[in-house]
Coordinates of C-alpha atoms and ligand atoms in Angstrom, one line a residue:
X384 CA 112.3 0.2 35.0
X385 CA 112.4 -3.5 35.6
X386 CA 109.1 -5.0 36.7
X387 CA 109.5 -8.6 35.6
X388 CA 111.9 -11.4 35.1
X389 CA 111.0 -11.8 31.4
X390 CA 110.6 -15.6 30.8
X391 CA 111.9 -17.2 27.6
X392 CA 109.6 -20.0 26.3
X393 CA 110.8 -22.7 23.9
X394 CA 109.2 -23.1 20.4
X395 CA 107.1 -26.2 21.3
X396 CA 103.7 -27.1 22.5
X397 CA 104.6 -26.4 26.1
X398 CA 106.0 -23.0 25.3
X399 CA 102.9 -22.0 23.3
X400 CA 100.6 -23.2 26.0
X401 CA 102.4 -21.2 28.6
X402 CA 102.4 -18.1 26.3
X403 CA 98.6 -18.5 25.7
X404 CA 98.0 -18.9 29.5
X405 CA 99.8 -15.6 30.2
X406 CA 97.9 -13.8 27.4
X407 CA 94.6 -15.0 29.1
X408 CA 95.6 -13.4 32.3
X409 CA 96.2 -10.0 30.5
X410 CA 100.0 -10.3 30.4
X411 CA 102.3 -9.3 27.5
X412 CA 104.1 -12.0 25.5
X413 CA 106.3 -11.4 22.5
X414 CA 106.1 -14.0 19.7
X415 CA 107.7 -14.5 16.3
X416 CA 105.9 -13.8 13.1
X417 CA 107.5 -14.3 9.7
X418 CA 108.1 -10.5 9.4
X419 CA 109.3 -9.3 12.9
X420 CA 108.5 -10.3 16.5
X421 CA 105.2 -8.9 17.8
X422 CA 104.4 -7.8 21.3
X423 CA 101.1 -9.7 21.9
X424 CA 98.2 -9.0 24.2
X425 CA 94.6 -10.1 24.4
X426 CA 92.9 -7.7 22.0
X427 CA 89.7 -7.7 23.9
X428 CA 91.2 -6.9 27.3
X429 CA 91.5 -3.1 28.0
X430 CA 94.2 -3.4 30.6
X431 CA 96.3 -5.8 28.6
X432 CA 96.2 -3.4 25.6
X433 CA 97.1 -0.5 27.9
X434 CA 100.1 -2.5 29.0
X435 CA 101.4 -2.6 25.3
X436 CA 101.4 1.2 25.1
X437 CA 103.1 1.4 28.5
X438 CA 105.8 -1.2 27.8
X439 CA 106.7 0.3 24.4
X440 CA 106.2 3.9 25.5
X441 CA 104.0 4.2 22.5
X442 CA 101.8 7.2 21.9
X443 CA 98.1 6.4 22.5
X444 CA 97.4 8.0 19.1
X445 CA 99.2 5.2 17.3
X446 CA 96.8 2.2 16.7
X447 CA 97.8 -1.5 16.8
X448 CA 97.6 -4.3 14.4
X449 CA 95.3 -7.2 15.4
X450 CA 96.4 -10.7 14.5
X451 CA 93.8 -13.4 13.8
X452 CA 93.9 -17.1 12.8
X453 CA 92.1 -16.8 9.4
X454 CA 89.8 -14.7 7.2
X455 CA 86.7 -16.2 9.0
X456 CA 88.0 -14.7 12.4
X457 CA 88.8 -11.5 10.6
X458 CA 85.3 -11.1 9.3
X459 CA 84.0 -11.2 12.9
X460 CA 86.0 -8.0 13.6
X461 CA 85.7 -6.0 10.3
X462 CA 83.8 -5.7 7.1
X463 CA 85.7 -6.7 3.9
X464 CA 84.8 -5.1 0.5
X465 CA 85.6 -6.9 -2.7
X466 CA 89.2 -5.7 -3.0
X467 CA 90.0 -6.5 0.6
X468 CA 88.5 -10.0 0.3
X469 CA 90.5 -10.6 -2.8
X470 CA 93.8 -9.7 -1.2
X471 CA 93.0 -11.6 2.0
X472 CA 92.2 -14.7 -0.1
X473 CA 95.3 -14.4 -2.2
X474 CA 97.9 -13.5 0.5
X475 CA 96.7 -14.7 3.9
X476 CA 98.4 -16.1 5.8
X477 CA 101.4 -13.9 5.0
X478 CA 103.1 -10.5 5.4
X479 CA 100.1 -8.4 4.5
X480 CA 98.0 -6.1 6.8
X481 CA 94.7 -4.9 5.6
X482 CA 93.1 -1.7 6.9
X483 CA 89.4 -2.5 7.0
X484 CA 86.1 -1.1 8.4
X485 CA 85.8 -2.0 12.2
X486 CA 82.6 -3.7 13.2
X487 CA 81.5 -1.9 16.4
X488 CA 80.2 -5.1 18.0
X489 CA 83.6 -6.7 17.5
X490 CA 84.5 -6.6 21.2
X491 CA 88.0 -5.1 20.7
X492 CA 89.5 -2.8 23.2
X493 CA 88.9 0.7 21.9
X494 CA 92.5 1.7 22.5
X495 CA 93.6 -0.6 19.7
X496 CA 92.2 1.6 16.9
X497 CA 92.9 4.9 18.7
X498 CA 89.4 6.0 18.0
X499 CA 89.6 5.3 14.2
X500 CA 86.7 3.5 12.5
X501 CA 89.2 1.2 10.7
X502 CA 91.2 -1.7 12.1
X503 CA 94.5 -3.1 10.9
X504 CA 94.2 -6.9 10.5
X505 CA 96.7 -9.6 9.7
X506 CA 96.9 -13.4 9.5
X507 CA 100.5 -14.3 10.1
X508 CA 102.1 -17.3 8.5
X509 CA 104.7 -18.2 11.1
X510 CA 103.9 -21.7 12.5
X511 CA 104.4 -20.5 16.1
X512 CA 102.2 -17.4 15.6
X513 CA 99.5 -19.6 14.1
X514 CA 99.9 -22.2 16.9
X515 CA 99.6 -19.4 19.5
X516 CA 96.5 -17.9 17.8
X517 CA 94.8 -21.3 17.8
X518 CA 95.8 -22.1 21.4
X519 CA 94.7 -18.6 22.6
X520 CA 91.4 -18.8 20.6
X521 CA 90.9 -15.0 20.0
X522 CA 92.4 -12.0 18.4
X523 CA 95.9 -10.9 19.6
X524 CA 97.0 -7.3 19.4
X525 CA 100.6 -7.1 18.4
X526 CA 102.8 -4.1 17.4
X527 CA 106.4 -4.8 16.7
X528 CA 108.1 -5.8 20.0
X529 CA 110.5 -2.9 20.3
X530 CA 110.4 0.3 22.4
X531 CA 108.6 3.0 20.3
X532 CA 110.8 4.6 17.7
X533 CA 113.5 1.9 17.7
X534 CA 114.3 -0.8 15.2
X535 CA 111.9 -3.8 15.0
X536 CA 113.2 -7.0 16.5
X537 CA 113.9 -10.0 14.3
X538 CA 115.1 -12.4 17.1
X539 CA 114.2 -13.1 20.7
X540 CA 117.5 -11.5 21.8
X541 CA 116.5 -8.3 20.1
X542 CA 113.2 -8.4 22.0
X543 CA 115.0 -8.9 25.3
X544 CA 117.5 -6.1 24.5
X545 CA 114.6 -3.6 24.1
X546 CA 111.8 -4.9 26.4
X547 CA 113.5 -7.4 28.8
X548 CA 112.1 -6.7 32.3
X549 CA 109.0 -4.9 30.9
X550 CA 107.1 -7.9 29.5
X551 CA 106.1 -11.3 30.9
X552 CA 107.7 -13.5 28.3
X553 CA 109.0 -14.1 24.8
X554 CA 108.4 -17.1 22.8
X555 CA 111.7 -17.8 21.1
X556 CA 111.3 -19.0 17.5
X557 CA 114.7 -18.0 16.2
X558 CA 115.3 -15.4 13.5
X559 CA 112.4 -14.0 11.4
X560 CA 112.5 -15.2 7.8
X561 CA 111.1 -12.0 6.1
X562 CA 112.8 -9.5 8.3
X563 CA 110.8 -6.3 7.5
X564 CA 107.3 -5.5 8.8
X565 CA 104.1 -6.4 6.8
X566 CA 102.9 -4.4 3.9
X567 CA 99.9 -2.3 4.9
X568 CA 97.1 -1.7 2.4
X569 CA 94.1 0.7 2.9
X570 CA 91.0 1.0 0.7
X571 CA 89.8 4.5 1.3
X572 CA 88.8 5.3 -1.3
X573 CA 90.9 3.0 -3.5
X574 CA 93.6 0.4 -2.7
X575 CA 96.5 2.4 -1.3
X576 CA 100.0 1.4 -0.2
X577 CA 100.2 2.8 3.3
X578 CA 103.5 1.0 4.2
X579 CA 105.8 -1.0 1.9
X580 CA 106.7 -4.2 3.6
X581 CA 107.3 -7.9 3.3
X582 CA 104.8 -8.5 0.5
X583 CA 106.1 -6.6 -2.6
X584 CA 103.6 -4.0 -3.9
X585 CA 104.1 -5.2 -7.5
X586 CA 102.6 -8.6 -6.5
X587 CA 99.6 -6.9 -4.9
X588 CA 99.0 -4.7 -8.0
X589 CA 99.1 -7.8 -10.3
X590 CA 96.5 -9.5 -8.1
X591 CA 94.2 -6.5 -8.1
X592 CA 94.9 -5.7 -11.8
X593 CA 95.3 -2.0 -10.9
X594 CA 98.1 0.2 -9.6
X595 CA 98.1 1.0 -5.9
X596 CA 97.6 4.7 -4.9
X597 CA 100.4 5.9 -2.7
X598 CA 100.1 7.4 0.8
X599 CA 101.7 10.7 -0.2
X600 CA 98.4 11.7 -1.9
X601 CA 96.8 12.1 1.5
X602 CA 97.3 15.2 3.7
X603 CA 97.8 13.2 6.9
X604 CA 99.4 9.8 7.2
X605 CA 96.7 7.2 8.0
X606 CA 99.4 4.7 9.1
X607 CA 101.4 6.7 11.7
X608 CA 104.3 4.3 11.2
X609 CA 104.8 6.5 8.1
X610 CA 106.0 9.3 10.3
X611 CA 109.7 9.8 9.7
X612 CA 110.9 9.4 13.3
X613 CA 110.3 5.7 13.3
X614 CA 113.1 3.0 13.3
X615 CA 115.9 5.2 14.4
X616 CA 119.3 3.6 15.2
X617 CA 121.6 5.7 17.4
X618 CA 124.2 6.3 14.6
X619 CA 123.4 8.7 11.8
X620 CA 122.9 7.1 8.4
X621 CA 124.2 8.1 5.0
X622 CA 122.3 6.5 2.2
X623 CA 123.3 5.6 -1.4
X624 CA 126.9 5.6 -0.4
X625 CA 129.4 4.1 -2.9
X626 CA 132.3 4.2 -0.4
X627 CA 133.2 4.9 3.2
X628 CA 134.1 8.3 4.5
X629 CA 136.4 8.8 7.6
X630 CA 134.7 7.4 10.8
X631 CA 132.0 5.6 8.8
X632 CA 131.2 1.9 8.7
X633 CA 129.7 0.6 5.4
X634 CA 126.5 -1.5 5.3
X635 CA 126.9 -3.0 1.8
X636 CA 124.7 -4.6 -0.8
X637 CA 126.0 -6.6 -3.8
X638 CA 129.6 -7.1 -4.8
X639 CA 131.2 -4.3 -2.7
X640 CA 134.0 -4.1 -0.1
X641 CA 132.2 -3.3 3.2
X642 CA 131.9 -3.9 6.9
X643 CA 128.8 -6.1 6.7
X644 CA 126.9 -7.1 3.6
X645 CA 123.1 -7.3 3.4
X646 CA 123.5 -9.7 0.5
X647 CA 126.8 -10.2 -1.3
X648 CA 124.9 -11.8 -4.2
X649 CA 122.5 -8.8 -4.5
X650 CA 119.4 -10.8 -3.4
X651 CA 116.7 -8.4 -2.0
X652 CA 115.0 -11.2 0.0
X653 CA 118.2 -12.0 1.8
X654 CA 118.9 -8.3 2.3
X655 CA 115.5 -7.7 3.9
X656 CA 116.0 -10.7 6.3
X657 CA 119.4 -9.3 7.4
X658 CA 118.4 -5.5 7.5
X659 CA 117.5 -4.9 11.1
X660 CA 120.0 -7.4 12.5
X661 CA 122.9 -5.9 10.6
X662 CA 121.8 -2.3 11.4
X663 CA 121.8 -3.3 15.1
X664 CA 125.2 -4.9 14.9
X665 CA 126.8 -1.9 13.3
X666 CA 124.9 0.5 15.6
X667 CA 126.2 -1.4 18.6
X668 CA 129.8 -0.9 17.4
X669 CA 129.1 2.8 18.0
X670 CA 130.3 4.2 14.7
X671 CA 130.2 7.9 13.9
X672 CA 128.0 7.2 11.0
X673 CA 126.7 4.2 9.0
X674 CA 127.0 4.5 5.3
X675 CA 124.7 2.3 3.2
X676 CA 125.1 1.0 -0.4
X677 CA 122.3 1.9 -2.9
X678 CA 119.5 -0.7 -2.8
X679 CA 117.3 -1.2 -6.0
X680 CA 113.9 0.3 -5.4
X681 CA 111.7 -2.6 -6.4
X682 CA 110.3 -5.8 -4.8
X683 CA 111.5 -6.0 -1.2
X684 CA 113.9 -3.2 -2.0
X685 CA 111.0 -0.7 -1.6
X686 CA 110.5 -1.8 2.1
X687 CA 114.2 -1.8 2.7
X688 CA 114.6 1.8 1.3
X689 CA 111.6 3.0 3.2
X690 CA 113.0 1.7 6.5
X691 CA 116.5 3.1 5.7
X692 CA 115.0 6.5 4.8
X693 CA 113.2 6.7 8.1
X694 CA 116.3 5.5 10.0
X695 CA 118.3 8.2 8.3
X696 CA 115.9 11.1 9.0
Ligands
TXA756 O1 104.8 -7.2 10.4 C1 104.1 -6.5 11.1 O2 103.2 -5.8 10.7 C2 104.4 -6.5 12.6 C3 104.1 -7.9 13.1 C4 104.3 -8.0 14.6 O3 102.8 -8.2 12.8 N1 103.7 -5.5 13.3 C5 103.9 -4.2 13.2 O4 103.1 -3.4 14.0 O5 104.8 -3.7 12.4 P1 103.5 -1.9 14.3 O6 102.5 -1.4 15.3 O7 104.9 -1.7 14.6 O8 103.1 -1.1 13.0 C6 101.7 -1.1 12.6 C7 101.5 0.2 11.8 C8 101.7 1.4 12.7 O9 102.4 2.3 11.9 C9 100.2 1.9 12.9 O10 100.2 3.3 13.0 C10 99.5 1.4 11.7 O11 100.1 0.1 11.5 N2 98.1 1.2 12.0 C11 97.5 0.2 12.8 N3 96.2 0.4 12.9 C12 95.9 1.4 12.1 C13 94.6 2.0 11.8 N4 93.5 1.6 12.2 N5 94.7 3.1 10.9 C14 95.9 3.5 10.4 N6 97.1 2.9 10.7 C15 97.1 1.9 11.5
MG757 MG1 106.6 -1.0 14.9

């Protein structure tokens, strides 16, 4: 279904002003963050938020992250306990989302939280995202700018491939530096890693001076992105592969002979930045299967392995 000619805005003051103007009229605008591109809408406008769910074909039960300019703006939406405050002060702006207690007078569209009494908040670091938040002057709801269940976009071209014709515009800021989505931390009842992401869990644990609980302790995922069906490429994936089988292409890591390498030097930061782009490139070559080299499970490797496991399931 093509409803729009999706406009592409340049990464300058004019582009940001045009993007903010569209957001004010309730339209959807994709914009870059340091992690992945977000699909932005005015978080206080019910029909704008409804458009996000429609454009992505996202189940109404899956709540959205709200992006704000700073901790001060975040406190107008949610209550922060001591741990949440500490993490916000240490890591915002940055690739960290905090699941905090929603203030019911916050004015957010109720669809954002899907009826939960917590809200996911994030202060992005990307200069264009910050510029857009300042120019718009209010909270922006933004899930990753991909059709539900597909890989997150790390370039404007990825956004157009998935949502072109379904959204008003994309602000083109080039490739995303981090390349995997933000780390999500909840606090109920203690600091919990709900989604490994762009900020390594070890760094958060050092800041808090205590280990994070892990999601698996809970009976039901409180970040539905944890559900295994997320991030599926079309090809099947075989993980921890040390060589190619017949009909496979190999997504490598480190010093290995392969079709595309996430990082020939074995750098996890570089590998995360390349992950979704390389997966898309291989997937578009329509292989029978994508084999993937083993990735060390620490630092950004935890987020990479999490996304690969979901892509493989
Ligand atoms: O890096 C990122 O986090 C990107 C950029 C655009 O900010 N956004 C992103 O959004 O990845 P999304 O919607 O693709 O993933 C957000 C995850 C979803 O799995 C959602 O279920 C979870 O956060 N989430 C949001 N609000 C929640 C809430 N109140 N309770 C539990 N989980 C929540
Ligand atoms: Mg997503």
